[in-house]
Each structure stands twice: as C-alpha cells, then as structure tokens.
C-alpha cells in the first residue's frame, strides 16, 4: 500500500475543446473576453485554478519518504496557499485603446475631408482600424460558447445596449433639429458594430467545425461584392469584414508572439510608413467607398474583375497593416493599458460630442482644413478617448451599457 503523503498530485485529463489560450503553453496567455472588456476582470482563472506551480504545496516523493531522525511527530501540514489569479496581459488592452482613439479621430475628420491632408489620414485609418478590431474580436470569440456567462452577453452587452443607443441617438438627432428617425433593423451610424459582432459570434460554431475556414471566408467576402447587400442588421459589413473575424478566430497566442521578433518590427515600421505615403499619394483622387468594406461592385461603378481585384488588394493591405500595428504596439504595461479595458464606453459614447460638433459646425471651421487642423482634431479626439475610457465614465453609464439581467436567465444545473 502506498503512502498517500508521497503520491504525486493527480491531474484530470482535459478534452481538446477545453484548451483555450490560457492552456496553450505560450509565454503570455491572451485573455478571453468581448471586444471591449469589463472592469470585473474576465481574464481571471476559475476558483481553485492556478496559472503556475505553487511552491511548497505538495512535497515531492523523495522528501516525503525521507526519515526524520530524532523526531517523534510528523510536522504539522502547511496550510494551502490561496489560489493564484492570472494577471491580466496588457497587450490587447494597449491595442484596443490605440484603435478606439483612431475610431474617434476617423469620425471627427468627416467634415474636413475636402482637405487632402485630412483625407489622407482618413484613408490611412480606415484601411485597418476596424479590420483589426474585428480580428481581435474573432480571437476573443474562440471559446465564447464554452461559457454560460459569455453566452448571456449576447443579450446583456449586444441587444439591450443596441436598442438603448439607437433610441438615444434618434433623440439626440431630433433635439439637434433633424427629423425623427428610428429603424431598429437598420443600425444608425456606429451602432452597426454591435449587430455585426452579434452575428459573427452566432456563426462561430460553424467556422470552428470547418476544415478550411479562412479560404471559405475570403471566398464569401470576394463574391459578396456581386450582390447589393442591404445594411439591414449590418449584413453588408457582416460579409465585408468576415475574413478578419475568421482569421482572428483561428489564430493562436503563438501567432501573436511571432510578431514580437525584431526583424518583423523593422518590417512593420516600413509597412506603416509605406501605407502613409500611399494614402497621401492617392488622397486627392481615391474614392472612399471601398474603405468601408460594404459596397458592392455596382455601387462602386466597377466591373466584376476590377471589383474582385480591388477587394483582394484591400484585404492584403489591411492584413499587412493589422499585423504591423500588432507588432509595434507595446506588450508590457503602459499608462493606457487600463483605459483599453473600457473601450465599449468610448465607442458608444463618443458619437454624442462628435455629432454635436458636426451639427453645430465646430468641425467645419476654415482653419481645420489643413495639416494644422488635422493635428488639432487628432489631439482633441485622443483626449476625448482618454476621458471616455476612464473608470468614472464607466461608473456613470454602466447601468445603461452593461445592464445586469440576471433575472432573465435560468440558473445552470448543479449537476
């Protein structure tokens, strides 16, 4: 009979479906969450689970069986330490804050697009900022359906905020002198992302069952240009940005780690600079329609072969920019890492001051139509993004944008 004190700890086998990013063996496990993140840290491990071995928790067999000379009593068992909690990795939070700041800048530049400098920055931003947001959302959806709490988010943080924001923006436009307009099925302005992400999340089990999900998603993306897909339920952008979500869905932490190599960072710098130069060059003549990832070939007045070529080229450029940004964003803790955990509030609330500024004509002042104006708009929007990502902002608007609808769901069975 073996001594129980010397028995090695027993580990229970896990099914492949239980292996999330935290179990891949990568050096920095990435978090599983929604695209905005919550202050209640969803990256923590389950109670009793530890992220790394704890010292002095269990004695090795050799130490346990060693005779204790001169001692009549066994030593008192040491109390078990509290389960460790996985520290939140700041990398994706850094990326999300950079992206949400670009979202605010892009929306604020619209009234000044007659200026080449503003148009160039607008094109540069729109090539990659929403594709990268969608890619990250896809990555964070890998184990979405493995959790009841995350499934509840389909209502808590998608449908309910969507309806509230739709009504809120309709009321704001009406108060600014516009005609009352409320169509729930046709999302207003920036609200399209909530519906598109909802449907991407619903399609996740289908993509995870496929052998070749990325080629299939790219094919759907390319051939969607033949149809004039309406914007109802965000279906136009659902298909237009689909490859980025699926690519994120199949990515592993080690793929992000590959981007941390020095030579890739150097290439990424030249990629960003090259993209900026191209944006400046094409700004006076380029149409903006293709950069919204939703218009059909007919809407863009293109032949089918030109449309396919443009969509394929835009996909390649967007992915190159996405990976370049991922390579260059700091991986360690920064002053804005915490701000990146509350990007939902910035995304849904920044439209209020931006819409007011547009309707009041504040963004159409002549001096804003130039490089100095672009710098002023970008700086102001960066400051606005910081304010809207503060914990105080979340405290004020949490009841609207993150409602706790516990009463709506059945309790999971104890069995």
Short mmCIF file of C-alpha atoms in Angstrom, two decimals:
data_model
loop_
_atom_site.label_atom_id
_atom_site.label_comp_id
_atom_site.label_asym_id
_atom_site.label_seq_id
_atom_site.Cartn_x
_atom_site.Cartn_y
_atom_site.Cartn_z
CA UNK A 1 0.00 0.00 0.00
CA UNK A 2 1.45 3.34 -0.98
CA UNK A 3 1.82 6.23 1.37
CA UNK A 4 -0.68 8.93 0.48
CA UNK A 5 1.80 11.60 1.51
CA UNK A 6 4.16 10.53 -1.25
CA UNK A 7 1.60 10.15 -4.01
CA UNK A 8 2.07 12.58 -6.86
CA UNK A 9 -0.75 15.04 -7.45
CA UNK A 10 -3.47 13.69 -9.69
CA UNK A 11 -4.38 15.65 -12.79
CA UNK A 12 -7.60 15.13 -14.65
CA UNK A 13 -7.40 14.89 -18.43
CA UNK A 14 -8.97 17.69 -20.42
CA UNK A 15 -10.76 17.47 -23.67
CA UNK A 16 -9.34 19.41 -26.64
CA UNK A 17 -12.34 21.74 -26.51
CA UNK A 18 -11.28 22.94 -23.06
CA UNK A 19 -7.91 24.17 -24.29
CA UNK A 20 -8.24 27.91 -24.51
CA UNK A 21 -5.50 30.49 -24.86
CA UNK A 22 -4.56 30.05 -21.22
CA UNK A 23 -3.70 26.39 -21.82
CA UNK A 24 -1.63 26.65 -24.97
CA UNK A 25 1.72 26.85 -23.24
CA UNK A 26 2.52 30.24 -24.73
CA UNK A 27 4.59 32.65 -22.68
CA UNK A 28 1.82 35.21 -22.36
CA UNK A 29 -1.70 33.79 -22.49
CA UNK A 30 -4.08 36.23 -24.06
CA UNK A 31 -7.45 36.97 -22.49
CA UNK A 32 -10.85 35.63 -23.45
CA UNK A 33 -13.43 38.38 -23.44
CA UNK A 34 -15.61 40.62 -25.52
CA UNK A 35 -14.10 43.24 -27.76
CA UNK A 36 -14.37 45.93 -25.10
CA UNK A 37 -13.65 44.14 -21.78
CA UNK A 38 -15.17 44.75 -18.39
CA UNK A 39 -13.80 46.12 -15.15
CA UNK A 40 -14.76 42.88 -13.43
CA UNK A 41 -11.70 41.09 -14.68
CA UNK A 42 -12.91 38.34 -17.04
CA UNK A 43 -9.34 37.17 -17.50
CA UNK A 44 -9.09 35.63 -14.07
CA UNK A 45 -8.94 31.90 -13.61
CA UNK A 46 -11.65 29.82 -12.07
CA UNK A 47 -11.65 29.36 -8.28
CA UNK A 48 -9.06 26.79 -7.29
CA UNK A 49 -7.20 27.00 -10.58
CA UNK A 50 -3.57 28.18 -10.58
CA UNK A 51 -1.69 29.55 -13.53
CA UNK A 52 1.70 28.30 -12.43
CA UNK A 53 3.04 25.78 -9.93
CA UNK A 54 2.91 26.88 -6.33
CA UNK A 55 5.92 26.18 -4.18
CA UNK A 56 5.64 24.07 -1.02
CA UNK A 57 2.09 23.00 -1.78
CA UNK A 58 2.90 19.31 -2.05
CA UNK A 59 6.09 17.57 -1.05
CA UNK A 60 7.96 15.54 -3.61
CA UNK A 61 8.03 11.76 -3.00
CA UNK A 62 11.69 11.84 -2.09
CA UNK A 63 11.19 14.45 0.61
CA UNK A 64 8.06 12.80 1.92
CA UNK A 65 9.69 9.40 2.39
CA UNK A 66 12.95 10.68 3.88
CA UNK A 67 13.31 9.50 7.51
CA UNK A 68 13.15 12.26 10.07
CA UNK A 69 15.82 11.38 12.62
CA UNK A 70 15.29 12.49 16.20
CA UNK A 71 11.69 13.48 15.64
CA UNK A 72 8.78 11.57 17.12
CA UNK A 73 5.98 13.57 15.49
CA UNK A 74 5.15 14.34 11.96
CA UNK A 75 5.36 18.05 11.10
CA UNK A 76 2.07 19.86 11.02
CA UNK A 77 0.67 20.18 7.49
CA UNK A 78 1.21 23.58 5.97
CA UNK A 79 -1.97 25.44 5.01
CA UNK A 80 -2.67 25.58 1.31
CA UNK A 81 -1.97 28.97 -0.22
CA UNK A 82 -4.79 30.86 -1.82
CA UNK A 83 -5.32 30.01 -5.47
CA UNK A 84 -3.33 32.28 -7.74
CA UNK A 85 -5.05 34.60 -10.14
CA UNK A 86 -3.81 35.09 -13.63
CA UNK A 87 -2.51 38.58 -14.18
CA UNK A 88 -4.26 40.40 -16.98
CA UNK A 89 -2.00 40.66 -20.00
CA UNK A 90 -1.90 44.30 -21.14
CA UNK A 91 -1.08 43.70 -24.81
CA UNK A 92 -4.59 43.54 -26.24
CA UNK A 93 -5.71 46.35 -23.95
CA UNK A 94 -2.96 48.51 -25.44
CA UNK A 95 -4.09 47.61 -28.95
CA UNK A 96 -7.74 48.32 -28.19
CA UNK A 97 -7.06 51.76 -26.79
CA UNK A 98 -4.98 52.72 -29.83
CA UNK A 99 -7.78 51.51 -32.10
CA UNK A 100 -10.60 53.22 -30.22
CA UNK A 101 -8.69 56.51 -30.32
CA UNK A 102 -8.42 56.10 -34.10
CA UNK A 103 -12.17 55.44 -34.30
CA UNK A 104 -12.88 58.80 -32.65
CA UNK A 105 -10.36 60.57 -34.91
CA UNK A 106 -11.81 58.99 -38.05
CA UNK A 107 -15.38 60.01 -37.25
CA UNK A 108 -14.31 63.56 -36.40
CA UNK A 109 -12.42 64.03 -39.68
CA UNK A 110 -15.51 63.61 -41.86
CA UNK A 111 -16.46 67.33 -42.09
CA UNK A 112 -12.91 68.21 -43.23
CA UNK A 113 -12.44 65.56 -45.92
CA UNK A 114 -12.28 68.19 -48.64
CA UNK A 115 -8.71 68.84 -47.48
CA UNK A 116 -6.11 66.41 -48.84
CA UNK A 117 -4.29 66.14 -45.51
CA UNK A 118 -7.48 65.16 -43.70
CA UNK A 119 -8.49 62.77 -46.46
CA UNK A 120 -5.07 61.07 -46.40
CA UNK A 121 -5.26 60.44 -42.65
CA UNK A 122 -8.84 59.23 -43.01
CA UNK A 123 -7.88 56.68 -45.67
CA UNK A 124 -4.85 55.56 -43.65
CA UNK A 125 -7.02 54.92 -40.58
CA UNK A 126 -9.91 53.25 -42.37
CA UNK A 127 -7.75 50.70 -44.15
CA UNK A 128 -7.02 48.82 -40.94
CA UNK A 129 -8.64 50.15 -37.76
CA UNK A 130 -11.98 48.33 -37.97
CA UNK A 131 -10.47 45.21 -39.62
CA UNK A 132 -8.09 44.93 -36.66
CA UNK A 133 -10.91 45.44 -34.18
CA UNK A 134 -12.81 42.63 -35.92
CA UNK A 135 -9.72 40.39 -35.93
CA UNK A 136 -9.26 40.84 -32.19
CA UNK A 137 -12.97 40.19 -31.67
CA UNK A 138 -12.60 36.94 -33.58
CA UNK A 139 -9.64 35.88 -31.46
CA UNK A 140 -11.54 36.61 -28.26
CA UNK A 141 -14.53 34.59 -29.54
CA UNK A 142 -12.62 31.30 -29.73
CA UNK A 143 -14.11 29.91 -26.51
CA UNK A 144 -17.15 32.16 -26.37
CA UNK A 145 -19.70 29.35 -26.46
CA UNK A 146 -17.94 27.39 -23.69
CA UNK A 147 -19.28 29.73 -21.02
CA UNK A 148 -22.88 30.41 -19.99
CA UNK A 149 -21.89 33.84 -18.69
CA UNK A 150 -20.40 34.81 -22.03
CA UNK A 151 -23.43 33.49 -23.88
CA UNK A 152 -25.59 35.77 -21.75
CA UNK A 153 -23.56 38.69 -23.10
CA UNK A 154 -25.36 38.25 -26.42
CA UNK A 155 -28.29 40.00 -24.73
CA UNK A 156 -26.61 41.94 -21.92
CA UNK A 157 -23.93 43.69 -23.97
CA UNK A 158 -25.27 43.46 -27.52
CA UNK A 159 -29.04 43.61 -27.90
CA UNK A 160 -30.02 45.73 -24.89
CA UNK A 161 -27.29 48.41 -25.39
CA UNK A 162 -28.03 48.34 -29.12
CA UNK A 163 -31.69 49.28 -28.60
CA UNK A 164 -30.82 51.89 -25.96
CA UNK A 165 -28.16 53.53 -28.15
CA UNK A 166 -30.48 53.50 -31.19
CA UNK A 167 -33.18 55.34 -29.26
CA UNK A 168 -30.63 57.67 -27.67
CA UNK A 169 -29.09 58.74 -30.97
CA UNK A 170 -32.51 59.19 -32.56
CA UNK A 171 -33.47 61.50 -29.69
CA UNK A 172 -30.16 63.38 -29.99
CA UNK A 173 -30.58 63.95 -33.72
CA UNK A 174 -34.15 65.13 -33.17
CA UNK A 175 -33.01 67.57 -30.48
CA UNK A 176 -30.45 68.96 -32.94
CA UNK A 177 -33.17 69.78 -35.46
CA UNK A 178 -33.19 66.64 -37.60
CA UNK A 179 -36.26 64.62 -38.48
CA UNK A 180 -37.18 61.85 -36.03
CA UNK A 181 -35.90 58.57 -37.45
CA UNK A 182 -35.76 55.24 -35.66
CA UNK A 183 -35.28 51.98 -37.53
CA UNK A 184 -34.10 49.24 -35.23
CA UNK A 185 -33.24 46.85 -38.06
CA UNK A 186 -31.06 49.44 -39.80
CA UNK A 187 -28.37 50.42 -37.27
CA UNK A 188 -27.57 54.09 -37.02
CA UNK A 189 -24.00 55.17 -37.66
CA UNK A 190 -21.53 53.46 -35.29
CA UNK A 191 -24.13 51.08 -33.85
CA UNK A 192 -23.62 48.71 -36.78
CA UNK A 193 -20.71 47.02 -34.97
CA UNK A 194 -22.87 45.61 -32.18
CA UNK A 195 -25.17 43.81 -34.61
CA UNK A 196 -22.35 42.62 -36.88
CA UNK A 197 -20.41 41.26 -33.90
CA UNK A 198 -23.55 39.56 -32.63
CA UNK A 199 -23.95 37.66 -35.91
CA UNK A 200 -20.25 36.87 -36.15
CA UNK A 201 -20.45 35.40 -32.66
CA UNK A 202 -23.51 33.37 -33.62
CA UNK A 203 -21.63 31.97 -36.63
CA UNK A 204 -18.59 30.95 -34.55
CA UNK A 205 -19.57 27.26 -34.09
CA UNK A 206 -19.90 26.90 -37.87
CA UNK A 207 -16.42 28.26 -38.53
CA UNK A 208 -14.90 26.09 -35.82
CA UNK A 209 -16.34 22.98 -37.49
CA UNK A 210 -14.81 23.77 -40.89
CA UNK A 211 -11.53 22.35 -42.12
CA UNK A 212 -10.57 25.44 -44.10
CA UNK A 213 -12.48 28.36 -42.57
CA UNK A 214 -10.19 31.16 -43.76
CA UNK A 215 -10.31 30.33 -47.53
CA UNK A 216 -14.08 29.90 -47.28
CA UNK A 217 -14.48 33.26 -45.51
CA UNK A 218 -12.27 35.00 -48.09
CA UNK A 219 -14.28 33.47 -50.93
CA UNK A 220 -17.54 34.68 -49.36
CA UNK A 221 -16.01 38.13 -48.88
CA UNK A 222 -14.92 38.35 -52.52
CA UNK A 223 -18.12 37.09 -54.08
CA UNK A 224 -20.33 39.17 -51.78
CA UNK A 225 -19.33 42.09 -53.98
CA UNK A 226 -21.55 40.74 -56.76
CA UNK A 227 -24.67 41.33 -54.63
CA UNK A 228 -26.04 44.63 -53.40
CA UNK A 229 -26.40 43.62 -49.79
CA UNK A 230 -28.55 45.98 -47.77
CA UNK A 231 -27.43 47.47 -44.47
CA UNK A 232 -30.34 45.94 -42.53
CA UNK A 233 -28.99 44.07 -39.50
CA UNK A 234 -25.47 45.15 -40.62
CA UNK A 235 -25.40 42.39 -43.21
CA UNK A 236 -23.29 44.46 -45.60
CA UNK A 237 -20.45 44.78 -43.12
CA UNK A 238 -21.04 41.28 -41.75
CA UNK A 239 -19.89 39.92 -45.12
CA UNK A 240 -17.47 42.75 -45.88
CA UNK A 241 -15.36 42.21 -42.74
CA UNK A 242 -15.95 38.48 -42.32
CA UNK A 243 -12.40 37.30 -43.22
CA UNK A 244 -10.87 39.34 -40.40
CA UNK A 245 -13.17 37.78 -37.81
CA UNK A 246 -12.44 34.25 -39.04
CA UNK A 247 -8.68 34.88 -39.19
CA UNK A 248 -8.80 36.05 -35.60
CA UNK A 249 -10.88 33.01 -34.71
CA UNK A 250 -8.19 30.58 -35.90
CA UNK A 251 -5.22 32.49 -34.51
CA UNK A 252 -3.28 31.15 -31.53
CA UNK A 253 -1.20 33.04 -28.94
CA UNK A 254 1.99 31.85 -30.59
CA UNK A 255 0.98 33.70 -33.77
CA UNK A 256 0.92 36.96 -31.83
CA UNK A 257 4.24 36.04 -30.25
CA UNK A 258 5.80 35.63 -33.70
CA UNK A 259 5.08 39.30 -34.36
CA UNK A 260 7.34 40.23 -31.44
CA UNK A 261 10.53 39.45 -33.37
CA UNK A 262 12.89 42.32 -34.10
CA UNK A 263 13.04 41.89 -37.87
CA UNK A 264 9.23 41.83 -38.05
CA UNK A 265 9.11 45.07 -36.08
CA UNK A 266 11.53 46.66 -38.52
CA UNK A 267 9.45 45.49 -41.48
CA UNK A 268 6.34 46.77 -39.72
CA UNK A 269 7.81 50.27 -39.41
CA UNK A 270 8.42 50.38 -43.16
CA UNK A 271 4.94 48.96 -43.76
CA UNK A 272 3.33 51.78 -41.76
CA UNK A 273 5.47 54.43 -43.45
CA UNK A 274 4.73 52.99 -46.88
CA UNK A 275 1.00 52.91 -46.17
CA UNK A 276 1.12 56.54 -45.04
CA UNK A 277 2.94 57.54 -48.22
CA UNK A 278 0.40 55.70 -50.39
CA UNK A 279 -2.50 57.32 -48.52
CA UNK A 280 -1.01 60.77 -49.12
CA UNK A 281 -0.48 59.99 -52.79
CA UNK A 282 -3.97 58.62 -53.54
CA UNK A 283 -5.90 61.01 -51.26
CA UNK A 284 -6.76 63.60 -53.97
CA UNK A 285 -8.22 61.00 -56.34
CA UNK A 286 -9.31 57.96 -54.30
CA UNK A 287 -12.96 57.24 -53.60
CA UNK A 288 -13.82 56.40 -50.02
CA UNK A 289 -16.42 53.70 -50.72
CA UNK A 290 -14.04 50.70 -50.79
CA UNK A 291 -12.61 51.53 -47.36
CA UNK A 292 -15.97 50.96 -45.70
CA UNK A 293 -15.88 47.23 -46.58
CA UNK A 294 -19.56 47.10 -47.50
CA UNK A 295 -20.24 48.37 -51.03
CA UNK A 296 -20.91 46.11 -53.99
CA UNK A 297 -19.10 46.31 -57.33
CA UNK A 298 -22.15 48.01 -58.81
CA UNK A 299 -22.23 50.62 -56.04
CA UNK A 300 -18.57 51.39 -56.75
CA UNK A 301 -19.18 51.55 -60.53
CA UNK A 302 -16.65 48.80 -61.18
CA UNK A 303 -16.57 45.78 -63.43
CA UNK A 304 -16.56 42.40 -61.75
CA UNK A 305 -12.85 41.75 -62.38
CA UNK A 306 -11.84 45.23 -61.18
CA UNK A 307 -14.04 44.79 -58.14
CA UNK A 308 -12.53 41.42 -57.29
CA UNK A 309 -9.02 42.81 -57.72
CA UNK A 310 -9.78 45.80 -55.52
CA UNK A 311 -11.32 43.66 -52.77
CA UNK A 312 -8.41 41.21 -52.83
CA UNK A 313 -5.83 44.02 -52.78
CA UNK A 314 -7.61 45.82 -49.96
CA UNK A 315 -7.72 42.61 -47.93
CA UNK A 316 -3.95 42.11 -48.34
CA UNK A 317 -3.19 45.74 -47.43
CA UNK A 318 -5.49 45.64 -44.41
CA UNK A 319 -3.93 42.43 -43.08
CA UNK A 320 -0.41 43.81 -43.59
CA UNK A 321 -1.38 46.94 -41.64
CA UNK A 322 -3.09 44.90 -38.91
CA UNK A 323 -0.05 42.73 -38.31
CA UNK A 324 2.27 45.74 -38.45
CA UNK A 325 0.27 47.51 -35.75
CA UNK A 326 0.17 44.35 -33.62
CA UNK A 327 3.95 44.07 -33.94
CA UNK A 328 4.60 47.67 -32.90
CA UNK A 329 2.14 48.15 -30.03
CA UNK A 330 3.90 47.71 -26.65
CA UNK A 331 3.37 44.36 -24.98
CA UNK A 332 4.05 45.50 -21.46
CA UNK A 333 2.08 47.62 -19.04
CA UNK A 334 1.64 51.22 -20.21
CA UNK A 335 -0.20 54.26 -18.89
CA UNK A 336 -3.11 53.50 -21.23
CA UNK A 337 -3.40 49.74 -20.61
CA UNK A 338 -6.19 50.22 -18.08
CA UNK A 339 -8.03 52.57 -20.45
CA UNK A 340 -8.12 49.78 -23.03
CA UNK A 341 -10.36 47.72 -20.73
CA UNK A 342 -13.28 50.14 -21.17
CA UNK A 343 -13.36 50.76 -24.92
CA UNK A 344 -17.09 49.94 -25.10
CA UNK A 345 -17.89 53.23 -23.40
CA UNK A 346 -15.70 55.25 -25.72
CA UNK A 347 -17.10 53.50 -28.78
CA UNK A 348 -20.76 54.04 -27.96
CA UNK A 349 -20.50 57.45 -26.25
CA UNK A 350 -18.05 59.35 -28.44
CA UNK A 351 -20.75 59.81 -31.06
CA UNK A 352 -22.57 62.27 -28.78
CA UNK A 353 -19.89 65.02 -28.72
CA UNK A 354 -18.85 64.29 -32.30
CA UNK A 355 -22.43 64.54 -33.58
CA UNK A 356 -23.00 67.77 -31.64
CA UNK A 357 -19.76 69.23 -33.01
CA UNK A 358 -20.77 68.32 -36.56
CA UNK A 359 -24.28 69.74 -36.29
CA UNK A 360 -23.03 72.94 -34.65
CA UNK A 361 -20.42 73.43 -37.36
CA UNK A 362 -17.46 73.35 -34.98
CA UNK A 363 -15.60 70.88 -37.22
CA UNK A 364 -16.07 72.97 -40.37
CA UNK A 365 -14.03 75.99 -39.33
CA UNK A 366 -11.72 77.03 -42.21
CA UNK A 367 -8.52 76.69 -40.21
CA UNK A 368 -9.28 73.00 -39.59
CA UNK A 369 -8.95 72.25 -43.33
CA UNK A 370 -5.22 71.70 -43.34
CA UNK A 371 -2.36 69.85 -41.61
CA UNK A 372 -2.61 72.03 -38.50
CA UNK A 373 -6.36 71.41 -38.30
CA UNK A 374 -5.84 67.66 -38.67
CA UNK A 375 -3.35 67.75 -35.81
CA UNK A 376 -5.80 69.72 -33.65
CA UNK A 377 -8.66 67.30 -34.36
CA UNK A 378 -6.48 64.26 -33.71
CA UNK A 379 -5.19 65.69 -30.42
CA UNK A 380 -8.67 66.63 -29.22
CA UNK A 381 -10.06 63.21 -30.12
CA UNK A 382 -7.21 61.48 -28.33
CA UNK A 383 -8.05 63.44 -25.18
CA UNK A 384 -11.75 62.61 -25.63
CA UNK A 385 -10.91 58.90 -25.92
CA UNK A 386 -8.99 59.07 -22.64
CA UNK A 387 -11.92 60.71 -20.85
CA UNK A 388 -14.47 58.22 -22.19
CA UNK A 389 -12.30 55.26 -21.12
CA UNK A 390 -11.88 56.46 -17.54
CA UNK A 391 -13.37 54.36 -14.71
CA UNK A 392 -15.57 57.32 -13.75
CA UNK A 393 -17.24 57.16 -17.16
CA UNK A 394 -17.99 53.50 -16.65
CA UNK A 395 -19.42 54.20 -13.21
CA UNK A 396 -21.86 56.74 -14.66
CA UNK A 397 -23.03 54.74 -17.69
CA UNK A 398 -22.65 51.13 -16.54
CA UNK A 399 -26.37 50.72 -15.83
CA UNK A 400 -27.11 51.57 -19.48
CA UNK A 401 -24.28 49.89 -21.38
CA UNK A 402 -23.65 46.86 -19.14
CA UNK A 403 -27.01 46.00 -17.58
CA UNK A 404 -27.10 43.09 -15.16
CA UNK A 405 -30.02 40.99 -16.38
CA UNK A 406 -29.52 38.03 -14.06
CA UNK A 407 -33.28 37.62 -13.66
CA UNK A 408 -33.59 36.90 -17.37
CA UNK A 409 -31.62 33.63 -17.39
CA UNK A 410 -32.12 30.21 -15.93
CA UNK A 411 -29.62 29.12 -13.33
CA UNK A 412 -27.23 26.40 -14.53
CA UNK A 413 -27.93 22.93 -13.20
CA UNK A 414 -25.83 21.88 -10.21
CA UNK A 415 -25.20 18.53 -11.84
#
